[in-house]
């Protein structure tokens, strides 16, 4: 009977043979003419903005479901722009198919498809980037971006009629807000102005005010800009939201960040409209449970899930300041696509904080060994007193504007809070386990500035070598974890595992090694 020898190490064959299931978007395949294809992907506008900006090297970024159209788009754009300009397709997480065209395919990026992959574009020294498909519209700060959302079909008349029907059929007219905000998936931006015009006419008799901020798809420079998300955030207390689009992460984020609003969603595929805000409480309850796990943690890992969203560096600095003020240990880890196996390598980390775009910040951690929370959830978890009104923030700029770095660091400090002297050794009650726990303290404490004191819980004595030499590790979360686990490695057999004497090895090249004895004879 043969035994597989892959118990401790795999052959790596699955990396080559693995197949990725991609749900291809065939909307453009159903177009009947070449003119419709050009209009769907806005070839004329894209080429015009490339020429007006005089961009010499342009990166084209596609999601996996649209990568099959990249060859045609590349060829059509190449015929429209000058011969002195170069186009590159970013392969990202997919591998491009072979084609008989001068298509340059580059594979560098590991960012989410909704974000602008500025890091991959920098590998080819690009002057601008064209982003195709769904976009989270996160702020960039390196390259100018041209957005091409596509033009998915939507029945405007049915959409307006369904929205008005849902609004008028609401029995609680007294609690209905007079302020109505229209939101939609970016794929329906081409019909947004028509929907707004029809809705305003239909709502004229209901004394309702319709507010809409268009999503920009023109060339956006790499600077801070006010988009529809910020406009919506200013009026999230008393409004009704109409959303046109299918189930998506954007809709989930909309429900969380505007939990006090009634949100109606119209599905262009099924032509139905329903109230979606009824499931908001369940979403918030699940996130609150994850916050409590973060509250019970003492060692955090800051996962850098994006390198292209603006203000991600100030946000990371902000998180480090909060954790240091609360005497928590933190590690900063740059990751691409998250998976349980990758994060399982850091067993000493008790909770992860993901810094990513708003649409990729919420991770269902059922398959992960440790909980994954957002920066705002960390803010709530580090509060001395648990008081959460249900407010939720995912946008980087809004989060940094909401909390001043210096004031917030003092507010969350368990020692300096309100000038009270609290006993750091006092137990903390955990809502997860229902028991009291003693929090670990990392870094110099206020009461005991001498970090070499034996009473500091952040010090760890670990065995350095087989001769029982001990070493002192300051603020070592890994050292504490290794000492607390059951398996401590192979135990040395004193007196039996003495180091062997050093001997000279063989020399030469692979086809003719020579031993030391043979070299001596020669």
Short mmCIF file of C-alpha atoms in Angstrom, two decimals:
data_model
loop_
_atom_site.label_atom_id
_atom_site.label_comp_id
_atom_site.label_asym_id
_atom_site.label_seq_id
_atom_site.Cartn_x
_atom_site.Cartn_y
_atom_site.Cartn_z
CA UNK A 1 0.00 0.00 0.00
CA UNK A 2 1.47 3.30 -1.07
CA UNK A 3 1.23 6.32 1.20
CA UNK A 4 1.01 9.87 -0.11
CA UNK A 5 4.01 11.91 1.01
CA UNK A 6 2.10 15.21 1.02
CA UNK A 7 1.29 15.22 4.72
CA UNK A 8 3.64 18.04 5.65
CA UNK A 9 4.17 19.74 2.29
CA UNK A 10 2.14 19.91 -0.88
CA UNK A 11 3.54 19.55 -4.39
CA UNK A 12 2.06 22.88 -5.51
CA UNK A 13 0.35 21.28 -8.48
CA UNK A 14 -3.04 22.69 -7.48
CA UNK A 15 -1.75 26.22 -8.14
CA UNK A 16 -1.34 25.38 -11.83
CA UNK A 17 -4.38 23.13 -12.24
CA UNK A 18 -6.77 25.29 -10.24
CA UNK A 19 -9.65 26.79 -12.21
CA UNK A 20 -11.41 30.01 -11.22
CA UNK A 21 -15.13 30.25 -11.87
CA UNK A 22 -15.93 33.68 -13.29
CA UNK A 23 -19.47 34.81 -14.05
CA UNK A 24 -18.89 36.53 -17.38
CA UNK A 25 -20.88 39.67 -18.07
CA UNK A 26 -22.29 39.10 -21.57
CA UNK A 27 -24.22 42.39 -21.82
CA UNK A 28 -21.95 43.67 -24.60
CA UNK A 29 -22.14 40.32 -26.42
CA UNK A 30 -25.85 40.84 -27.03
CA UNK A 31 -25.28 44.14 -28.84
CA UNK A 32 -26.14 43.98 -32.52
CA UNK A 33 -23.77 46.49 -34.09
CA UNK A 34 -20.27 47.88 -33.69
CA UNK A 35 -21.70 51.34 -32.97
CA UNK A 36 -23.64 49.97 -30.01
CA UNK A 37 -20.46 48.35 -28.67
CA UNK A 38 -18.62 51.67 -28.94
CA UNK A 39 -21.46 53.46 -27.19
CA UNK A 40 -21.66 50.86 -24.41
CA UNK A 41 -17.96 51.24 -23.54
CA UNK A 42 -17.83 54.94 -24.50
CA UNK A 43 -14.92 54.50 -26.89
CA UNK A 44 -15.26 57.99 -28.38
CA UNK A 45 -15.29 59.78 -25.02
CA UNK A 46 -12.40 57.72 -23.65
CA UNK A 47 -10.22 58.38 -26.70
CA UNK A 48 -11.08 62.09 -26.62
CA UNK A 49 -10.07 62.46 -22.97
CA UNK A 50 -6.83 60.57 -23.60
CA UNK A 51 -6.01 62.94 -26.45
CA UNK A 52 -6.99 66.07 -24.51
CA UNK A 53 -4.90 65.02 -21.54
CA UNK A 54 -1.99 64.05 -23.80
CA UNK A 55 -1.42 60.85 -21.83
CA UNK A 56 1.42 58.85 -23.37
CA UNK A 57 0.97 55.61 -21.39
CA UNK A 58 -2.53 54.59 -20.34
CA UNK A 59 -3.50 51.54 -18.26
CA UNK A 60 -6.82 49.80 -18.91
CA UNK A 61 -8.24 48.05 -15.84
CA UNK A 62 -10.99 45.42 -16.23
CA UNK A 63 -12.77 43.24 -13.71
CA UNK A 64 -12.66 39.49 -14.33
CA UNK A 65 -16.16 39.43 -15.81
CA UNK A 66 -15.27 42.03 -18.48
CA UNK A 67 -11.77 40.91 -19.33
CA UNK A 68 -13.04 39.00 -22.39
CA UNK A 69 -13.94 42.35 -24.01
CA UNK A 70 -10.50 43.88 -23.40
CA UNK A 71 -9.10 42.89 -26.81
CA UNK A 72 -11.86 44.64 -28.76
CA UNK A 73 -11.72 47.72 -26.54
CA UNK A 74 -7.94 47.86 -26.90
CA UNK A 75 -8.12 47.65 -30.69
CA UNK A 76 -10.87 50.26 -31.02
CA UNK A 77 -9.11 52.71 -28.69
CA UNK A 78 -5.80 52.17 -30.47
CA UNK A 79 -7.35 53.23 -33.77
CA UNK A 80 -8.78 56.40 -32.20
CA UNK A 81 -5.67 57.71 -30.43
CA UNK A 82 -2.34 58.78 -31.83
CA UNK A 83 0.51 56.35 -32.62
CA UNK A 84 2.70 57.95 -29.95
CA UNK A 85 0.42 56.70 -27.15
CA UNK A 86 0.63 53.25 -25.57
CA UNK A 87 -2.15 51.19 -24.01
CA UNK A 88 -1.69 48.43 -21.42
CA UNK A 89 -4.29 46.02 -20.06
CA UNK A 90 -3.87 45.19 -16.38
CA UNK A 91 -4.43 41.46 -16.02
CA UNK A 92 -5.03 41.81 -12.28
CA UNK A 93 -6.47 38.56 -10.88
CA UNK A 94 -7.16 36.96 -14.28
CA UNK A 95 -4.97 35.67 -17.08
CA UNK A 96 -5.63 37.11 -20.52
CA UNK A 97 -6.46 34.86 -23.42
CA UNK A 98 -4.19 34.71 -26.43
CA UNK A 99 -5.15 37.00 -29.26
CA UNK A 100 -3.58 38.00 -32.53
CA UNK A 101 -3.30 41.67 -31.68
CA UNK A 102 -0.64 44.05 -30.36
CA UNK A 103 -2.13 43.70 -26.89
CA UNK A 104 0.27 44.21 -24.01
CA UNK A 105 -0.91 42.24 -20.99
CA UNK A 106 0.56 43.07 -17.60
CA UNK A 107 -0.11 41.14 -14.40
CA UNK A 108 0.86 43.02 -11.25
CA UNK A 109 -2.16 44.06 -9.24
CA UNK A 110 -3.89 42.32 -6.38
CA UNK A 111 -6.45 44.96 -5.45
CA UNK A 112 -10.20 44.59 -5.65
CA UNK A 113 -11.76 45.13 -9.07
CA UNK A 114 -13.93 48.01 -7.82
CA UNK A 115 -10.85 50.00 -6.75
CA UNK A 116 -8.41 51.79 -9.00
CA UNK A 117 -5.20 49.73 -9.14
CA UNK A 118 -2.70 52.57 -9.09
CA UNK A 119 0.13 50.28 -7.92
CA UNK A 120 -0.14 48.05 -10.99
CA UNK A 121 -0.34 51.12 -13.23
CA UNK A 122 2.87 52.47 -11.72
CA UNK A 123 4.75 49.34 -12.79
CA UNK A 124 4.36 50.48 -16.39
CA UNK A 125 4.84 54.15 -15.51
CA UNK A 126 1.31 55.02 -16.66
CA UNK A 127 0.16 58.65 -16.89
CA UNK A 128 -3.55 57.81 -16.53
CA UNK A 129 -5.87 54.87 -15.95
CA UNK A 130 -9.20 53.86 -17.50
CA UNK A 131 -11.37 51.88 -15.07
CA UNK A 132 -14.10 49.67 -16.59
CA UNK A 133 -17.11 48.17 -14.89
CA UNK A 134 -18.39 48.61 -11.36
CA UNK A 135 -16.45 51.12 -9.25
CA UNK A 136 -16.62 52.06 -5.59
CA UNK A 137 -15.58 55.63 -6.51
CA UNK A 138 -12.99 55.77 -3.75
CA UNK A 139 -10.69 58.75 -3.78
CA UNK A 140 -7.33 58.31 -5.54
CA UNK A 141 -4.22 60.42 -5.13
CA UNK A 142 -1.64 59.20 -7.66
CA UNK A 143 -3.18 59.04 -11.15
CA UNK A 144 -6.04 60.72 -13.02
CA UNK A 145 -8.83 58.22 -13.70
CA UNK A 146 -11.38 57.86 -16.50
CA UNK A 147 -14.40 55.79 -15.39
CA UNK A 148 -16.38 53.72 -17.89
CA UNK A 149 -19.28 52.10 -16.06
CA UNK A 150 -21.06 50.49 -18.99
CA UNK A 151 -24.70 51.04 -19.81
CA UNK A 152 -26.94 48.29 -18.50
CA UNK A 153 -30.60 48.43 -19.59
CA UNK A 154 -33.29 49.71 -17.22
CA UNK A 155 -36.98 50.42 -17.79
CA UNK A 156 -37.25 54.05 -16.68
CA UNK A 157 -41.05 54.21 -16.69
CA UNK A 158 -41.42 51.02 -14.67
CA UNK A 159 -38.72 52.14 -12.23
CA UNK A 160 -40.47 55.44 -11.52
CA UNK A 161 -43.89 53.79 -11.25
CA UNK A 162 -42.60 51.19 -8.77
CA UNK A 163 -40.93 53.80 -6.58
CA UNK A 164 -44.05 55.96 -6.42
CA UNK A 165 -46.21 52.90 -5.73
CA UNK A 166 -44.03 51.85 -2.78
CA UNK A 167 -44.04 55.36 -1.38
CA UNK A 168 -47.78 55.92 -1.64
CA UNK A 169 -48.68 52.45 -0.35
CA UNK A 170 -46.87 53.13 2.93
CA UNK A 171 -49.55 53.31 5.62
CA UNK A 172 -47.43 55.35 8.02
CA UNK A 173 -47.72 58.60 6.04
CA UNK A 174 -47.24 60.70 9.15
CA UNK A 175 -43.72 59.35 9.67
CA UNK A 176 -42.78 59.59 6.00
CA UNK A 177 -39.89 61.92 5.29
CA UNK A 178 -40.39 64.75 2.83
CA UNK A 179 -36.78 64.46 1.71
CA UNK A 180 -36.12 61.71 -0.86
CA UNK A 181 -32.64 60.83 -2.13
CA UNK A 182 -32.00 58.81 -5.28
CA UNK A 183 -29.07 56.38 -5.38
CA UNK A 184 -28.24 53.82 -8.04
CA UNK A 185 -25.64 51.39 -9.21
CA UNK A 186 -23.02 53.03 -11.43
CA UNK A 187 -24.09 50.87 -14.38
CA UNK A 188 -27.35 52.86 -14.60
CA UNK A 189 -25.76 56.31 -14.49
CA UNK A 190 -26.59 56.88 -18.15
CA UNK A 191 -30.34 56.90 -17.33
CA UNK A 192 -30.12 58.68 -13.99
CA UNK A 193 -31.02 62.15 -15.24
CA UNK A 194 -34.14 60.83 -17.00
CA UNK A 195 -35.20 58.95 -13.85
CA UNK A 196 -34.72 62.10 -11.77
CA UNK A 197 -36.82 64.18 -14.14
CA UNK A 198 -39.68 61.65 -14.19
CA UNK A 199 -39.56 61.19 -10.40
CA UNK A 200 -39.76 64.91 -9.73
CA UNK A 201 -42.86 65.17 -11.87
CA UNK A 202 -44.42 62.14 -10.18
CA UNK A 203 -43.64 63.42 -6.66
CA UNK A 204 -44.88 66.95 -7.29
CA UNK A 205 -48.29 66.15 -5.80
CA UNK A 206 -46.81 64.49 -2.69
CA UNK A 207 -44.90 67.55 -1.45
CA UNK A 208 -41.65 65.61 -1.50
CA UNK A 209 -38.22 67.00 -2.31
CA UNK A 210 -36.01 64.83 -4.50
CA UNK A 211 -32.25 65.16 -4.05
CA UNK A 212 -29.76 63.65 -6.47
CA UNK A 213 -26.02 64.10 -6.96
CA UNK A 214 -24.68 62.66 -10.19
CA UNK A 215 -21.78 60.22 -10.19
CA UNK A 216 -18.88 61.68 -12.19
CA UNK A 217 -17.50 59.47 -14.94
CA UNK A 218 -15.33 62.09 -16.63
CA UNK A 219 -11.62 62.43 -16.08
CA UNK A 220 -11.06 62.77 -12.34
CA UNK A 221 -7.76 64.23 -11.12
CA UNK A 222 -6.01 62.60 -8.14
CA UNK A 223 -7.27 64.98 -5.49
CA UNK A 224 -9.95 65.07 -2.82
CA UNK A 225 -13.43 65.40 -4.22
CA UNK A 226 -16.94 65.49 -2.81
CA UNK A 227 -19.00 62.63 -4.21
CA UNK A 228 -22.55 61.46 -3.68
CA UNK A 229 -21.56 59.44 -0.61
CA UNK A 230 -20.60 62.59 1.32
CA UNK A 231 -23.72 64.41 0.18
CA UNK A 232 -25.85 61.53 1.37
CA UNK A 233 -24.04 61.41 4.69
CA UNK A 234 -25.10 64.97 5.51
CA UNK A 235 -28.79 64.09 5.26
CA UNK A 236 -28.90 60.58 6.66
CA UNK A 237 -31.04 61.36 9.70
CA UNK A 238 -34.36 62.21 8.11
CA UNK A 239 -34.78 60.97 4.56
CA UNK A 240 -36.12 58.22 2.33
CA UNK A 241 -33.72 56.60 -0.12
CA UNK A 242 -34.57 55.15 -3.51
CA UNK A 243 -31.93 52.73 -4.81
CA UNK A 244 -31.89 51.35 -8.36
CA UNK A 245 -29.77 48.23 -8.72
CA UNK A 246 -29.35 44.61 -7.75
CA UNK A 247 -28.13 43.06 -4.50
CA UNK A 248 -24.55 44.21 -3.99
CA UNK A 249 -21.99 45.24 -1.41
CA UNK A 250 -22.85 48.85 -2.16
CA UNK A 251 -26.45 48.23 -1.08
CA UNK A 252 -25.29 46.51 2.11
CA UNK A 253 -23.08 49.46 2.98
CA UNK A 254 -25.97 51.82 2.26
CA UNK A 255 -28.16 49.92 4.73
CA UNK A 256 -25.52 50.00 7.45
CA UNK A 257 -24.51 53.64 7.10
CA UNK A 258 -28.12 54.87 6.89
CA UNK A 259 -29.91 52.63 9.35
CA UNK A 260 -32.40 55.35 10.33
CA UNK A 261 -33.68 55.77 6.77
CA UNK A 262 -36.26 53.82 4.78
CA UNK A 263 -34.50 52.36 1.75
CA UNK A 264 -36.51 51.08 -1.22
CA UNK A 265 -34.70 49.07 -3.89
CA UNK A 266 -35.81 48.63 -7.49
CA UNK A 267 -34.45 45.59 -9.32
CA UNK A 268 -34.01 46.34 -13.06
CA UNK A 269 -33.74 42.59 -13.79
CA UNK A 270 -36.91 41.42 -12.03
CA UNK A 271 -38.74 44.79 -12.17
CA UNK A 272 -39.71 44.68 -8.52
CA UNK A 273 -39.47 47.24 -5.73
CA UNK A 274 -39.41 46.48 -2.02
CA UNK A 275 -38.36 47.91 1.33
CA UNK A 276 -34.83 46.75 2.14
CA UNK A 277 -34.20 48.55 5.43
CA UNK A 278 -36.13 45.89 7.35
CA UNK A 279 -33.02 43.69 7.55
CA UNK A 280 -30.73 46.47 8.73
CA UNK A 281 -31.09 45.51 12.39
CA UNK A 282 -29.82 42.00 11.74
CA UNK A 283 -26.79 43.35 9.91
CA UNK A 284 -25.99 45.76 12.74
CA UNK A 285 -26.42 43.04 15.36
CA UNK A 286 -23.92 40.83 13.59
CA UNK A 287 -21.42 43.67 13.34
CA UNK A 288 -21.95 44.54 17.01
CA UNK A 289 -21.15 40.96 17.98
CA UNK A 290 -17.92 41.23 15.99
CA UNK A 291 -17.12 44.50 17.78
CA UNK A 292 -17.37 42.71 21.12
CA UNK A 293 -14.80 40.16 19.98
CA UNK A 294 -12.52 43.05 19.10
CA UNK A 295 -13.13 44.53 22.55
CA UNK A 296 -11.84 41.31 24.14
CA UNK A 297 -8.66 41.37 22.03
CA UNK A 298 -5.26 42.69 23.09
CA UNK A 299 -3.17 41.96 19.98
CA UNK A 300 -4.35 43.46 16.67
CA UNK A 301 -3.24 43.05 13.10
CA UNK A 302 -3.77 46.03 10.77
CA UNK A 303 -4.50 44.54 7.35
CA UNK A 304 -3.60 46.93 4.53
CA UNK A 305 -6.05 45.78 1.88
CA UNK A 306 -5.60 48.74 -0.45
CA UNK A 307 -2.73 50.84 -1.74
CA UNK A 308 -4.76 53.06 -4.04
CA UNK A 309 -7.53 54.57 -1.92
CA UNK A 310 -6.67 58.07 -0.79
CA UNK A 311 -6.03 58.76 2.92
CA UNK A 312 -5.24 55.13 3.71
CA UNK A 313 -1.86 56.09 5.19
CA UNK A 314 -3.32 58.71 7.61
CA UNK A 315 -5.96 56.16 8.60
CA UNK A 316 -3.33 53.52 9.41
CA UNK A 317 -1.47 56.08 11.51
CA UNK A 318 -4.75 56.92 13.23
CA UNK A 319 -5.38 53.24 14.07
CA UNK A 320 -1.88 52.80 15.46
CA UNK A 321 -2.39 55.85 17.68
CA UNK A 322 -5.64 54.47 19.05
CA UNK A 323 -4.15 51.06 19.81
CA UNK A 324 -1.05 52.53 21.43
CA UNK A 325 -3.20 54.81 23.62
CA UNK A 326 -5.16 51.76 24.78
CA UNK A 327 -1.91 49.82 25.38
CA UNK A 328 -2.72 47.26 22.70
CA UNK A 329 -0.15 45.50 20.57
CA UNK A 330 -0.44 46.05 16.82
CA UNK A 331 1.20 44.61 13.71
CA UNK A 332 0.82 46.07 10.23
CA UNK A 333 0.42 43.48 7.47
CA UNK A 334 0.11 44.23 3.75
CA UNK A 335 -2.19 41.70 2.10
CA UNK A 336 -3.86 41.29 -1.27
CA UNK A 337 -6.85 39.01 -1.42
CA UNK A 338 -7.81 37.70 2.00
CA UNK A 339 -8.16 34.00 2.73
CA UNK A 340 -8.27 32.01 6.00
CA UNK A 341 -5.00 30.18 5.31
CA UNK A 342 -3.06 33.41 4.86
CA UNK A 343 -4.26 34.95 8.12
CA UNK A 344 -3.86 31.68 10.05
CA UNK A 345 -0.08 32.19 9.89
CA UNK A 346 -0.40 34.92 12.54
CA UNK A 347 -1.78 32.93 15.43
CA UNK A 348 -0.70 35.43 18.10
CA UNK A 349 -3.01 38.08 16.59
CA UNK A 350 -6.42 38.04 18.27
CA UNK A 351 -8.28 40.44 15.96
CA UNK A 352 -7.69 41.99 12.55
CA UNK A 353 -8.57 45.52 11.43
CA UNK A 354 -9.08 45.73 7.67
CA UNK A 355 -8.19 48.97 5.89
CA UNK A 356 -9.92 48.68 2.51
CA UNK A 357 -12.42 50.52 0.35
CA UNK A 358 -15.97 50.82 1.75
CA UNK A 359 -17.32 48.01 -0.43
CA UNK A 360 -14.66 45.53 0.71
CA UNK A 361 -14.37 46.45 4.39
CA UNK A 362 -17.10 44.12 5.65
CA UNK A 363 -15.78 40.56 5.84
CA UNK A 364 -17.91 37.65 7.05
CA UNK A 365 -15.39 35.99 9.34
CA UNK A 366 -17.09 32.62 9.67
CA UNK A 367 -14.30 30.87 7.78
CA UNK A 368 -11.55 32.91 9.43
CA UNK A 369 -9.85 31.89 12.65
CA UNK A 370 -9.91 35.43 14.04
CA UNK A 371 -12.53 38.21 13.76
CA UNK A 372 -12.07 40.96 11.17
CA UNK A 373 -13.43 44.41 12.00
CA UNK A 374 -13.48 47.81 10.30
CA UNK A 375 -11.64 50.93 11.57
CA UNK A 376 -14.88 52.44 12.85
CA UNK A 377 -15.75 49.22 14.70
CA UNK A 378 -12.35 49.47 16.35
CA UNK A 379 -13.27 52.99 17.47
CA UNK A 380 -16.40 51.68 19.16
CA UNK A 381 -14.65 48.64 20.66
CA UNK A 382 -11.95 50.77 22.33
CA UNK A 383 -14.39 53.05 24.08
CA UNK A 384 -14.25 52.87 27.87
CA UNK A 385 -18.03 52.65 28.05
CA UNK A 386 -20.01 50.76 25.46
CA UNK A 387 -22.52 53.23 24.02
CA UNK A 388 -23.34 52.73 20.36
CA UNK A 389 -26.30 54.44 18.71
CA UNK A 390 -26.10 52.40 15.52
CA UNK A 391 -24.13 55.02 13.62
CA UNK A 392 -21.80 53.46 11.09
CA UNK A 393 -18.94 54.96 9.04
CA UNK A 394 -17.04 53.29 6.22
CA UNK A 395 -15.61 56.22 4.28
CA UNK A 396 -11.98 57.11 5.10
CA UNK A 397 -12.40 60.87 4.85
CA UNK A 398 -15.56 60.87 6.92
CA UNK A 399 -13.93 58.73 9.60
CA UNK A 400 -10.87 60.95 9.87
CA UNK A 401 -13.02 64.06 9.92
CA UNK A 402 -15.30 62.63 12.61
CA UNK A 403 -12.50 61.90 15.04
CA UNK A 404 -9.63 64.26 15.62
CA UNK A 405 -6.44 62.25 16.07
CA UNK A 406 -5.14 63.87 19.25
CA UNK A 407 -8.46 64.31 21.03
CA UNK A 408 -9.62 60.81 20.13
CA UNK A 409 -6.39 59.21 21.36
CA UNK A 410 -6.90 60.83 24.78
CA UNK A 411 -10.58 59.90 24.89
CA UNK A 412 -10.06 56.17 24.41
CA UNK A 413 -7.12 55.87 26.79
CA UNK A 414 -8.26 53.77 29.76
CA UNK A 415 -5.78 55.61 32.03
CA UNK A 416 -6.30 59.25 31.03
CA UNK A 417 -10.06 59.07 30.47
CA UNK A 418 -11.73 61.93 32.39
CA UNK A 419 -8.67 62.24 34.64
CA UNK A 420 -9.57 59.16 36.66
CA UNK A 421 -6.92 56.80 38.01
CA UNK A 422 -8.11 53.35 37.15
CA UNK A 423 -6.56 50.11 38.25
CA UNK A 424 -5.11 48.50 35.15
CA UNK A 425 -5.17 45.08 36.79
CA UNK A 426 -8.92 45.17 37.38
CA UNK A 427 -10.82 42.55 35.38
CA UNK A 428 -13.01 43.45 32.41
CA UNK A 429 -16.33 41.78 31.78
CA UNK A 430 -16.68 40.10 28.38
CA UNK A 431 -20.06 40.05 26.66
CA UNK A 432 -18.82 37.24 24.40
CA UNK A 433 -17.83 34.70 27.05
CA UNK A 434 -19.91 36.05 29.95
CA UNK A 435 -16.85 36.01 32.20
CA UNK A 436 -14.31 38.46 33.56
CA UNK A 437 -10.94 38.68 31.86
CA UNK A 438 -7.64 40.38 32.62
CA UNK A 439 -6.52 42.53 29.71
CA UNK A 440 -2.88 42.38 28.67
CA UNK A 441 -1.01 45.67 28.60
CA UNK A 442 1.66 46.39 26.00
CA UNK A 443 4.05 49.29 26.00
CA UNK A 444 5.10 51.51 28.94
CA UNK A 445 2.24 52.12 31.36
CA UNK A 446 1.46 55.43 33.04
CA UNK A 447 1.74 54.18 36.59
CA UNK A 448 4.88 52.12 36.03
CA UNK A 449 7.15 53.72 33.43
CA UNK A 450 9.91 51.16 34.03
CA UNK A 451 9.20 48.60 31.30
CA UNK A 452 11.74 46.16 32.74
CA UNK A 453 9.64 45.65 35.85
CA UNK A 454 8.78 42.03 36.46
CA UNK A 455 5.15 42.97 37.11
CA UNK A 456 4.60 44.14 33.52
CA UNK A 457 2.34 41.73 31.69
CA UNK A 458 3.89 42.60 28.33
CA UNK A 459 7.23 40.92 29.14
CA UNK A 460 7.94 37.32 28.26
CA UNK A 461 10.76 34.99 29.27
CA UNK A 462 11.42 32.53 26.47
CA UNK A 463 14.03 29.81 25.99
CA UNK A 464 16.70 31.02 23.61
CA UNK A 465 18.73 27.84 22.97
CA UNK A 466 19.03 24.19 23.98
CA UNK A 467 21.39 25.00 26.89
CA UNK A 468 18.40 26.51 28.75
CA UNK A 469 19.50 30.11 28.16
CA UNK A 470 16.62 32.54 28.78
CA UNK A 471 16.02 35.83 27.03
CA UNK A 472 13.67 38.68 27.91
CA UNK A 473 11.35 39.91 25.13
CA UNK A 474 9.72 43.30 25.69
CA UNK A 475 6.18 43.66 24.30
CA UNK A 476 6.40 40.31 22.53
CA UNK A 477 2.95 39.04 21.69
CA UNK A 478 4.48 36.18 19.72
CA UNK A 479 6.65 35.20 22.69
CA UNK A 480 3.63 35.11 24.99
CA UNK A 481 1.68 33.05 22.51
CA UNK A 482 4.48 30.49 22.12
CA UNK A 483 4.75 30.13 25.89
CA UNK A 484 1.00 29.69 26.32
CA UNK A 485 0.44 27.04 23.68
CA UNK A 486 0.60 23.34 24.52
CA UNK A 487 3.09 22.32 21.83
CA UNK A 488 6.51 23.81 22.55
CA UNK A 489 8.46 22.10 19.77
CA UNK A 490 10.82 19.14 19.87
CA UNK A 491 12.24 18.66 23.35
CA UNK A 492 16.05 18.43 23.54
CA UNK A 493 17.44 15.24 25.05
CA UNK A 494 20.13 16.50 27.40
CA UNK A 495 23.38 14.58 27.05
CA UNK A 496 22.18 12.71 23.95
CA UNK A 497 21.73 15.43 21.31
CA UNK A 498 25.16 17.03 21.52
CA UNK A 499 26.15 18.95 18.42
CA UNK A 500 28.26 16.90 16.00
CA UNK A 501 31.70 17.94 14.82
CA UNK A 502 31.97 20.02 11.68
CA UNK A 503 33.32 18.20 8.63
CA UNK A 504 34.37 19.49 5.25
CA UNK A 505 31.80 18.67 2.59
CA UNK A 506 32.09 17.73 -1.05
CA UNK A 507 33.07 20.26 -3.69
CA UNK A 508 32.77 20.69 -7.42
CA UNK A 509 29.86 20.82 -9.84
CA UNK A 510 26.85 18.57 -10.06
CA UNK A 511 28.24 16.22 -12.72
CA UNK A 512 31.41 15.47 -10.81
CA UNK A 513 31.63 16.09 -7.09
CA UNK A 514 34.92 15.49 -5.33
CA UNK A 515 35.33 14.34 -1.74
CA UNK A 516 38.05 15.81 0.55
CA UNK A 517 39.94 12.49 0.45
CA UNK A 518 40.10 12.49 -3.36
CA UNK A 519 41.25 16.10 -3.45
CA UNK A 520 44.06 15.25 -1.02
CA UNK A 521 45.29 12.42 -3.26
CA UNK A 522 45.35 14.70 -6.29
#
